């Protein structure tokens, strides 16, 4: 029997909707085919943007899309992607070895974001670009004055500024983004940041490239000196264990500690930032890229990988971590939206299906904008698992997070049973409120290795949970490898 106590009065912080964000790079079939098919395509589209994937993202209330990369961003020159499409240059995508047609550029990206209802987040080119090129892009997008660049935006069809709020100053600048050391990146960062805000007519937030492991973040923050120059520090975390589908039971369990490494990453980055934060200026941590990166996702196959129920369960475990640290994390973007890595939708020509990870997003969506509250877990069974470095850990089979809406009228509890073979009898108690009504959804599959695909697009999908709550308690037997989301109307 597992005991879950939801402490409605013990609030951690607001769960920014941005924690449920997305990353879309010019890589494999993410942009081309996944999001952009072009106006002349037989695949249903609106001004070239694919309708079915947009509808799926819209349904999730996708809050933000980070673009154009990734490694791609530090070799992307934005002028290649504006103006008449048939005059745009073809370039080499040095990181992902494709030719880049530039048919999808700034205006198409903004249109995509508007169709989805998501905030645009643009990553600037620091590695192969200049401060002037970056500042000119900010001006082109956001300047409401009568400058030549603002006029050019109008001539290209958008007289109104795009008001892009989030700007990344490079990507993985310790690696593909220029192979800087933290001091050199800090110097570059200052040069870039100096010229960005002044070019925008609307408020912008700047995201600096951080790293996992304490060295880079501390050295960078030390060297940067004036923290007014940044608003967020970004980190990335990928993980895997065994094959995407044919993993062993041991590999199934061992993936969880690797995914849960996100917690140490977030705490470490937040601790580094806290040393420099001033009360008047709080810098947030952004988990800019995260997810499972299976060995089968290779550069030459466009980082496509199959996506099983195991991936959805690790996604839920990471969401629990993000909800628990809602006071520190300001945004998180899974890699990558469509057809690449731990994506939410996959396509094969005109066919489109939702991955199990999509359904994990759907089950966690009700937390967006709520206050995260503590959940005490007692008597949770454990299984033996190993960290990435081989250390043995006792992995609790239940992970959970909870939240309450602003008015204190409804609460959400998400929890899962990771055990492969044993069901889990979950006894839930609400502290600080009582239950008027409870509804729930369950995500599981006959086999944890099951996937959705073109022949069986709805093999894995959420089912309704029948609940019989008492005044402050609820008892649910979760089947093996299952995830549940319960919404409680409070009395
Ligand atoms: O998501 C794929 C790649 O992983 C991104 O381009 C890069 O930022 C990271 O290394």
Coordinates of C-alpha atoms and ligand atoms in Angstrom, one line a residue:
X1 CA 0.0 0.0 0.0
X2 CA 1.4 3.4 -1.0
X3 CA 0.3 6.5 0.9
X4 CA 0.1 9.9 -0.8
X5 CA -0.7 13.0 1.2
X6 CA -1.5 16.1 -0.8
X7 CA -0.8 19.2 1.3
X8 CA -3.0 21.8 -0.2
X9 CA -1.7 24.6 2.1
X10 CA 1.9 23.9 1.5
X11 CA 2.6 25.8 -1.7
X12 CA 5.9 25.7 -3.5
X13 CA 5.3 28.2 -6.3
X14 CA 3.3 28.7 -9.5
X15 CA 3.8 26.1 -12.1
X16 CA 4.5 28.3 -15.1
X17 CA 2.7 26.9 -18.2
X18 CA 6.1 27.3 -19.9
X19 CA 7.3 24.2 -18.1
X20 CA 5.3 22.3 -20.7
X21 CA 7.1 23.8 -23.7
X22 CA 8.6 22.5 -27.0
X23 CA 11.8 22.7 -29.0
X24 CA 11.7 22.5 -32.8
X25 CA 15.0 22.4 -34.8
X26 CA 15.8 22.3 -38.5
X27 CA 16.7 18.7 -38.1
X28 CA 15.4 15.5 -39.8
X29 CA 11.7 15.8 -40.4
X30 CA 10.8 18.1 -37.5
X31 CA 10.3 21.3 -39.4
X32 CA 10.0 20.0 -43.0
X33 CA 7.2 17.5 -43.1
X34 CA 6.4 17.7 -39.4
X35 CA 5.4 21.3 -39.2
X36 CA 5.9 22.8 -42.6
X37 CA 4.6 21.1 -45.8
X38 CA 4.3 24.2 -48.0
X39 CA 1.2 25.8 -49.5
X40 CA 1.1 23.5 -52.5
X41 CA 1.2 20.2 -50.5
X42 CA -1.6 17.7 -50.8
X43 CA -1.3 17.4 -47.0
X44 CA -3.9 19.8 -45.3
X45 CA -2.1 23.0 -44.4
X46 CA -2.8 26.7 -43.6
X47 CA -0.3 28.9 -45.4
X48 CA 2.1 26.0 -45.6
X49 CA 1.9 25.0 -41.9
X50 CA 0.6 21.5 -41.4
X51 CA -2.9 21.4 -39.9
X52 CA -2.9 18.0 -38.1
X53 CA 0.2 18.6 -36.0
X54 CA -0.8 22.2 -35.3
X55 CA -4.2 21.0 -34.1
X56 CA -2.5 18.4 -31.8
X57 CA -0.2 21.0 -30.2
X58 CA -3.1 23.5 -29.9
X59 CA -5.1 20.9 -28.0
X60 CA -2.3 20.7 -25.5
X61 CA -2.2 24.5 -25.1
X62 CA 1.5 24.3 -26.1
X63 CA 2.9 27.4 -24.4
X64 CA 6.1 28.1 -26.2
X65 CA 8.2 26.8 -29.2
X66 CA 12.0 27.3 -29.2
X67 CA 13.5 27.6 -32.7
X68 CA 15.6 27.3 -35.0
X69 CA 17.9 25.1 -32.9
X70 CA 19.8 23.5 -31.3
X71 CA 23.2 23.3 -32.9
X72 CA 21.5 24.5 -36.1
X73 CA 21.0 28.0 -34.5
X74 CA 24.7 28.9 -34.3
X75 CA 25.1 28.4 -38.0
X76 CA 21.8 30.0 -39.1
X77 CA 21.7 33.4 -40.8
X78 CA 18.2 34.7 -40.4
X79 CA 18.3 36.8 -43.6
X80 CA 18.4 33.5 -45.6
X81 CA 14.8 32.8 -44.3
X82 CA 13.0 36.1 -45.2
X83 CA 11.6 37.5 -48.5
X84 CA 10.0 35.7 -51.4
X85 CA 10.4 31.9 -50.9
X86 CA 11.5 31.2 -54.4
X87 CA 14.5 33.6 -54.0
X88 CA 15.8 32.2 -50.8
X89 CA 19.2 30.5 -50.9
X90 CA 19.9 26.9 -50.3
X91 CA 22.6 26.3 -47.6
X92 CA 24.4 23.4 -46.1
X93 CA 23.2 22.4 -42.6
X94 CA 26.6 21.6 -41.2
X95 CA 25.4 19.9 -38.1
X96 CA 22.7 17.6 -39.5
X97 CA 24.2 17.2 -43.0
X98 CA 21.1 18.2 -45.0
X99 CA 20.5 21.0 -47.4
X100 CA 18.5 23.8 -45.9
X101 CA 16.0 25.2 -48.3
X102 CA 15.1 28.2 -46.1
X103 CA 11.4 27.8 -47.0
X104 CA 10.6 28.0 -43.3
X105 CA 12.0 31.2 -41.9
X106 CA 11.1 33.9 -39.4
X107 CA 7.6 34.8 -40.8
X108 CA 6.7 31.1 -41.2
X109 CA 7.8 30.4 -37.6
X110 CA 5.7 33.3 -36.2
X111 CA 2.7 32.1 -38.2
X112 CA 3.2 28.6 -36.8
X113 CA 3.4 29.9 -33.2
X114 CA 0.2 32.0 -33.8
X115 CA -1.7 29.0 -35.2
X116 CA -0.6 26.9 -32.3
X117 CA -1.2 29.7 -29.7
X118 CA 2.4 29.4 -28.4
X119 CA 4.9 32.1 -27.6
X120 CA 7.9 32.2 -30.0
X121 CA 11.3 31.8 -28.5
X122 CA 14.2 32.4 -30.9
X123 CA 17.8 31.2 -30.4
X124 CA 20.4 33.6 -31.8
X125 CA 23.6 32.7 -33.7
X126 CA 26.6 33.4 -31.4
X127 CA 29.0 30.7 -32.7
X128 CA 29.1 31.8 -36.4
X129 CA 27.3 35.1 -36.1
X130 CA 27.9 38.7 -34.9
X131 CA 26.3 40.9 -32.3
X132 CA 25.1 43.1 -35.2
X133 CA 23.4 40.2 -37.0
X134 CA 21.7 39.2 -33.8
X135 CA 20.6 42.7 -32.9
X136 CA 19.3 43.3 -36.5
X137 CA 17.1 40.1 -36.1
X138 CA 15.6 41.5 -32.8
X139 CA 15.0 44.8 -34.6
X140 CA 13.4 43.1 -37.6
X141 CA 11.1 41.2 -35.4
X142 CA 10.2 43.6 -32.7
X143 CA 10.8 47.2 -33.7
X144 CA 7.7 49.3 -33.9
X145 CA 9.5 52.4 -35.2
X146 CA 10.0 53.5 -38.8
X147 CA 13.4 51.9 -39.3
X148 CA 14.4 50.3 -42.5
X149 CA 14.3 46.9 -40.9
X150 CA 10.9 47.4 -39.5
X151 CA 9.7 48.6 -42.9
X152 CA 11.3 45.5 -44.5
X153 CA 9.3 43.3 -42.2
X154 CA 6.2 45.2 -43.4
X155 CA 7.1 44.7 -47.0
X156 CA 7.5 41.0 -46.2
X157 CA 3.9 40.9 -45.1
X158 CA 4.0 41.8 -41.4
X159 CA 3.7 45.5 -40.6
X160 CA 2.9 44.7 -36.9
X161 CA 5.9 43.8 -34.8
X162 CA 6.1 40.1 -33.7
X163 CA 6.9 41.0 -30.1
X164 CA 9.1 38.0 -29.6
X165 CA 9.8 37.9 -25.8
X166 CA 12.3 35.1 -25.4
X167 CA 15.8 35.2 -27.0
X168 CA 18.5 32.7 -26.5
X169 CA 22.0 34.0 -26.8
X170 CA 23.5 31.0 -28.5
X171 CA 23.0 27.3 -27.9
X172 CA 25.4 24.8 -26.2
X173 CA 28.2 27.4 -26.6
X174 CA 30.5 25.0 -24.7
X175 CA 30.1 22.6 -27.7
X176 CA 28.5 23.0 -31.1
X177 CA 27.8 26.7 -30.4
X178 CA 31.4 27.8 -30.8
X179 CA 33.4 25.6 -28.4
X180 CA 33.9 28.5 -26.0
X181 CA 35.2 28.2 -22.4
X182 CA 33.0 29.9 -19.8
X183 CA 35.1 33.1 -19.7
X184 CA 35.1 33.6 -23.5
X185 CA 31.4 32.9 -23.7
X186 CA 30.8 35.5 -20.9
X187 CA 32.8 38.0 -22.9
X188 CA 30.8 37.2 -26.1
X189 CA 27.5 37.1 -24.2
X190 CA 28.1 40.7 -22.8
X191 CA 28.9 41.9 -26.3
X192 CA 25.7 40.4 -27.7
X193 CA 23.4 41.3 -24.8
X194 CA 24.5 45.0 -24.9
X195 CA 22.8 45.6 -28.2
X196 CA 19.7 43.4 -28.0
X197 CA 17.2 45.1 -25.7
X198 CA 17.6 48.5 -27.2
X199 CA 16.4 47.2 -30.6
X200 CA 13.1 45.9 -29.3
X201 CA 9.9 48.0 -28.8
X202 CA 8.5 45.3 -26.5
X203 CA 10.1 43.7 -23.4
X204 CA 12.5 40.9 -24.1
X205 CA 14.0 38.2 -21.9
X206 CA 17.5 36.9 -22.5
X207 CA 18.5 33.3 -22.0
X208 CA 22.2 32.5 -21.4
X209 CA 23.7 29.2 -22.2
X210 CA 24.5 27.2 -19.0
X211 CA 25.7 23.7 -18.6
X212 CA 25.2 20.7 -16.3
X213 CA 28.0 20.3 -13.8
X214 CA 28.9 23.2 -11.5
X215 CA 32.0 24.5 -13.3
X216 CA 30.6 26.2 -16.4
X217 CA 27.7 28.0 -14.6
X218 CA 29.8 29.4 -11.7
X219 CA 32.7 30.5 -14.0
X220 CA 30.2 32.1 -16.5
X221 CA 28.2 33.9 -13.8
X222 CA 31.4 35.1 -12.1
X223 CA 32.8 36.4 -15.3
X224 CA 29.6 38.0 -16.5
X225 CA 29.7 40.4 -13.5
X226 CA 26.5 42.4 -14.2
X227 CA 23.5 40.0 -13.9
X228 CA 21.1 42.6 -15.3
X229 CA 22.2 41.3 -18.6
X230 CA 20.5 37.9 -18.3
X231 CA 17.0 36.7 -17.3
X232 CA 17.4 32.9 -17.5
X233 CA 20.2 30.3 -17.5
X234 CA 19.6 27.3 -19.7
X235 CA 20.6 23.7 -19.3
X236 CA 20.1 20.5 -21.3
X237 CA 19.7 16.9 -20.3
X238 CA 19.4 13.8 -22.5
X239 CA 19.4 10.2 -21.3
X240 CA 19.0 6.6 -22.5
X241 CA 19.3 3.0 -21.4
X242 CA 19.2 0.1 -23.9
X243 CA 17.2 0.0 -27.1
X244 CA 14.2 2.2 -27.8
X245 CA 11.8 -0.7 -27.9
X246 CA 13.7 -4.0 -27.2
X247 CA 15.0 -3.0 -23.8
X248 CA 15.3 -5.5 -20.9
X249 CA 13.4 -5.1 -17.7
X250 CA 16.7 -4.0 -16.0
X251 CA 17.1 -1.3 -18.7
X252 CA 13.5 -0.3 -18.1
X253 CA 14.2 0.5 -14.5
X254 CA 17.7 2.0 -15.1
X255 CA 16.3 4.6 -17.4
X256 CA 14.4 6.3 -14.5
X257 CA 17.5 7.4 -12.3
X258 CA 19.0 8.8 -15.5
X259 CA 15.9 10.8 -16.3
X260 CA 15.7 11.9 -12.6
X261 CA 19.2 13.4 -12.9
X262 CA 17.2 16.4 -14.1
X263 CA 16.5 17.2 -10.5
X264 CA 20.2 17.4 -9.6
X265 CA 20.8 19.5 -12.7
X266 CA 18.0 22.0 -11.8
X267 CA 19.1 22.3 -8.2
X268 CA 22.7 22.8 -9.1
X269 CA 21.9 25.5 -11.7
X270 CA 19.5 27.2 -9.3
X271 CA 22.1 27.1 -6.5
X272 CA 24.7 28.7 -8.8
X273 CA 22.3 31.4 -9.9
X274 CA 21.2 32.0 -6.2
X275 CA 24.8 33.0 -5.3
X276 CA 24.5 35.9 -7.7
X277 CA 20.8 36.7 -7.6
X278 CA 19.8 40.0 -6.0
X279 CA 16.2 40.5 -4.6
X280 CA 15.4 42.9 -7.4
X281 CA 16.5 40.5 -10.1
X282 CA 15.7 36.8 -10.0
X283 CA 17.3 34.7 -12.7
X284 CA 15.3 31.6 -13.6
X285 CA 16.6 28.1 -14.8
X286 CA 15.4 26.9 -18.2
X287 CA 15.6 23.3 -19.1
X288 CA 15.9 24.1 -22.8
X289 CA 16.3 20.6 -24.2
X290 CA 15.4 17.4 -22.4
X291 CA 14.2 13.9 -23.0
X292 CA 15.2 10.4 -24.0
X293 CA 17.7 10.1 -26.8
X294 CA 17.8 6.4 -27.8
X295 CA 20.8 4.9 -29.6
X296 CA 18.7 4.4 -32.8
X297 CA 18.3 8.2 -33.2
X298 CA 21.3 9.0 -35.2
X299 CA 22.2 12.0 -37.3
X300 CA 21.9 10.1 -40.6
X301 CA 18.4 9.1 -39.8
X302 CA 17.3 12.6 -38.7
X303 CA 17.3 11.6 -35.0
X304 CA 14.0 9.7 -35.5
X305 CA 13.3 7.1 -32.8
X306 CA 10.4 5.0 -31.8
X307 CA 8.5 6.1 -28.7
X308 CA 7.1 3.6 -26.2
X309 CA 5.1 3.8 -23.0
X310 CA 8.4 3.7 -21.1
X311 CA 9.2 7.1 -22.6
X312 CA 5.9 8.5 -21.5
X313 CA 6.5 7.3 -17.9
X314 CA 10.0 8.9 -17.7
X315 CA 8.4 12.1 -19.1
X316 CA 5.9 12.0 -16.3
X317 CA 8.7 11.5 -13.7
X318 CA 10.5 14.6 -15.1
X319 CA 7.3 16.6 -15.0
X320 CA 7.0 15.7 -11.3
X321 CA 10.5 17.1 -10.7
X322 CA 9.7 20.3 -12.6
X323 CA 6.5 20.7 -10.7
X324 CA 8.4 20.2 -7.4
X325 CA 10.8 22.9 -8.4
X326 CA 8.3 25.3 -9.8
X327 CA 9.9 28.1 -7.8
X328 CA 13.2 27.7 -9.7
X329 CA 12.3 26.5 -13.2
X330 CA 10.9 29.2 -15.5
X331 CA 10.6 27.1 -18.7
X332 CA 11.3 23.6 -20.1
X333 CA 11.2 22.5 -23.7
X334 CA 11.1 18.8 -24.7
X335 CA 13.3 17.7 -27.6
X336 CA 11.8 17.7 -30.2
X337 CA 8.1 18.4 -31.0
X338 CA 7.6 16.3 -34.2
X339 CA 9.5 13.3 -35.6
X340 CA 12.7 14.0 -33.7
X341 CA 13.9 12.3 -30.5
X342 CA 11.2 12.3 -27.7
X343 CA 8.6 13.9 -29.9
X344 CA 4.9 14.3 -29.3
X345 CA 3.7 13.5 -32.9
X346 CA 5.1 11.4 -35.6
X347 CA 4.3 11.5 -39.3
X348 CA 4.8 9.4 -42.3
X349 CA 3.8 11.5 -45.3
X350 CA 0.1 12.3 -44.8
X351 CA -0.3 10.0 -41.8
X352 CA 0.1 11.4 -38.3
X353 CA -0.1 9.8 -34.9
X354 CA 0.4 10.9 -31.3
X355 CA 3.1 9.3 -29.3
X356 CA 2.7 8.0 -25.7
X357 CA 4.7 11.1 -24.6
X358 CA 1.9 13.3 -26.1
X359 CA -0.5 11.6 -23.8
X360 CA 1.7 12.2 -20.8
X361 CA 1.7 15.9 -21.7
X362 CA -2.1 15.8 -21.9
X363 CA -2.4 14.2 -18.4
X364 CA -0.1 16.9 -16.9
X365 CA -1.6 19.8 -18.8
X366 CA -4.1 20.6 -16.0
X367 CA -1.2 21.7 -13.7
X368 CA -0.4 24.6 -16.0
X369 CA -0.7 27.9 -14.1
X370 CA -1.6 26.2 -10.8
X371 CA 0.3 26.5 -7.5
X372 CA 2.5 23.5 -7.0
X373 CA 1.8 21.9 -3.5
X374 CA 3.8 19.3 -1.6
X375 CA 2.9 15.6 -1.7
X376 CA 4.2 13.4 1.1
X377 CA 4.9 9.8 -0.1
X378 CA 5.0 7.1 2.6
X379 CA 5.4 3.3 2.4
X380 CA 6.4 3.4 -1.2
X381 CA 7.8 0.1 -2.5
X382 CA 11.2 0.3 -4.2
X383 CA 13.0 -1.6 -6.9
X384 CA 16.7 -1.9 -7.5
X385 CA 18.1 0.3 -10.3
X386 CA 21.4 1.8 -11.3
X387 CA 22.4 5.4 -12.0
X388 CA 24.2 6.2 -15.2
X389 CA 27.6 5.9 -13.4
X390 CA 26.6 2.4 -12.2
X391 CA 25.8 3.2 -8.6
X392 CA 22.9 1.1 -7.2
X393 CA 19.8 3.0 -6.0
X394 CA 16.5 2.0 -4.5
X395 CA 14.0 3.5 -7.0
X396 CA 10.6 4.3 -5.5
X397 CA 7.9 2.9 -7.8
X398 CA 5.6 5.8 -7.2
X399 CA 6.3 9.3 -8.3
X400 CA 3.8 12.1 -7.9
X401 CA 3.1 15.9 -8.0
X402 CA 0.1 18.0 -7.2
X403 CA -1.2 21.5 -7.6
X404 CA -4.2 23.7 -6.8
X405 CA -5.8 26.4 -8.8
X406 CA -5.6 30.1 -7.9
X407 CA -9.1 30.2 -6.4
X408 CA -8.4 27.1 -4.3
X409 CA -11.4 25.4 -5.9
X410 CA -9.8 22.5 -7.7
X411 CA -6.7 20.4 -7.3
X412 CA -4.8 18.1 -9.6
X413 CA -2.8 15.0 -8.7
X414 CA -0.6 13.2 -11.1
X415 CA 1.1 9.9 -10.0
X416 CA 2.5 6.8 -11.5
X417 CA 3.3 3.2 -10.7
X418 CA 6.6 2.3 -12.4
X419 CA 6.6 -1.3 -11.3
X420 CA 6.6 -3.7 -14.3
X421 CA 4.5 -6.5 -12.9
X422 CA 2.9 -5.4 -9.5
X423 CA -0.1 -3.2 -9.2
X424 CA 0.1 -0.5 -6.6
X425 CA -2.7 0.2 -4.1
X426 CA -2.5 4.0 -3.7
X427 CA -4.2 5.6 -0.7
X428 CA -4.6 9.3 -1.3
X429 CA -5.4 11.8 1.5
X430 CA -6.1 15.5 1.0
X431 CA -4.8 17.8 3.8
X432 CA -6.3 21.3 3.9
X433 CA -9.5 20.5 1.9
X434 CA -12.2 17.9 1.1
X435 CA -13.4 16.3 -2.0
X436 CA -16.7 17.3 -3.7
X437 CA -16.0 15.4 -6.9
X438 CA -13.1 13.6 -8.5
X439 CA -12.5 12.6 -12.1
X440 CA -9.4 10.9 -13.5
X441 CA -7.6 9.5 -16.5
X442 CA -5.2 6.6 -16.8
X443 CA -2.4 5.9 -19.3
X444 CA -1.0 2.4 -19.6
X445 CA -0.6 -0.4 -22.2
X446 CA -0.6 -4.1 -22.2
X447 CA 3.1 -4.1 -22.8
X448 CA 5.4 -1.2 -21.7
X449 CA 7.3 -1.7 -25.0
X450 CA 4.1 -0.8 -27.0
X451 CA 4.2 2.2 -29.4
X452 CA 1.6 4.0 -31.5
X453 CA 2.2 3.8 -35.3
X454 CA 0.5 4.3 -38.6
X455 CA -1.2 0.9 -38.4
X456 CA -2.3 1.4 -34.8
X457 CA -2.3 5.1 -34.1
X458 CA -4.5 4.8 -31.0
X459 CA -3.1 1.7 -29.4
X460 CA -1.9 3.7 -26.4
X461 CA -4.2 6.5 -25.3
X462 CA -5.7 7.6 -22.0
X463 CA -8.8 5.9 -20.6
X464 CA -11.3 7.3 -18.1
X465 CA -10.7 6.3 -14.4
X466 CA -13.7 5.5 -12.3
X467 CA -13.3 7.0 -8.8
X468 CA -15.2 6.7 -5.6
X469 CA -13.8 9.4 -3.3
X470 CA -14.7 9.7 0.5
X471 CA -14.6 13.1 2.3
X472 CA -10.8 13.5 2.2
X473 CA -9.5 10.2 0.8
X474 CA -9.4 8.4 -2.4
X475 CA -8.2 4.8 -3.1
X476 CA -6.9 3.8 -6.5
X477 CA -5.3 0.6 -7.6
X478 CA -2.8 1.6 -10.3
X479 CA -2.0 -1.2 -12.7
X480 CA 1.7 -1.9 -13.5
X481 CA 3.5 0.7 -15.6
X482 CA 0.7 3.2 -15.5
X483 CA 0.3 6.9 -15.1
X484 CA -2.8 8.6 -13.6
X485 CA -4.1 12.2 -13.5
X486 CA -6.9 13.0 -11.0
X487 CA -8.8 16.3 -10.9
X488 CA -10.5 17.0 -7.6
X489 CA -13.2 19.7 -7.2
X490 CA -12.8 20.9 -3.6
X491 CA -15.5 21.6 -1.2
Ligands
LIG1 O1 18.3 18.0 -30.0 C1 19.4 17.6 -30.8 C2 20.7 18.4 -30.4 O2 21.1 18.1 -29.1 C3 20.6 19.9 -30.4 O3 20.8 20.4 -31.7 C4 21.7 20.3 -29.5 O4 21.5 21.5 -28.9 C5 21.8 19.1 -28.6 O5 23.1 18.7 -28.4

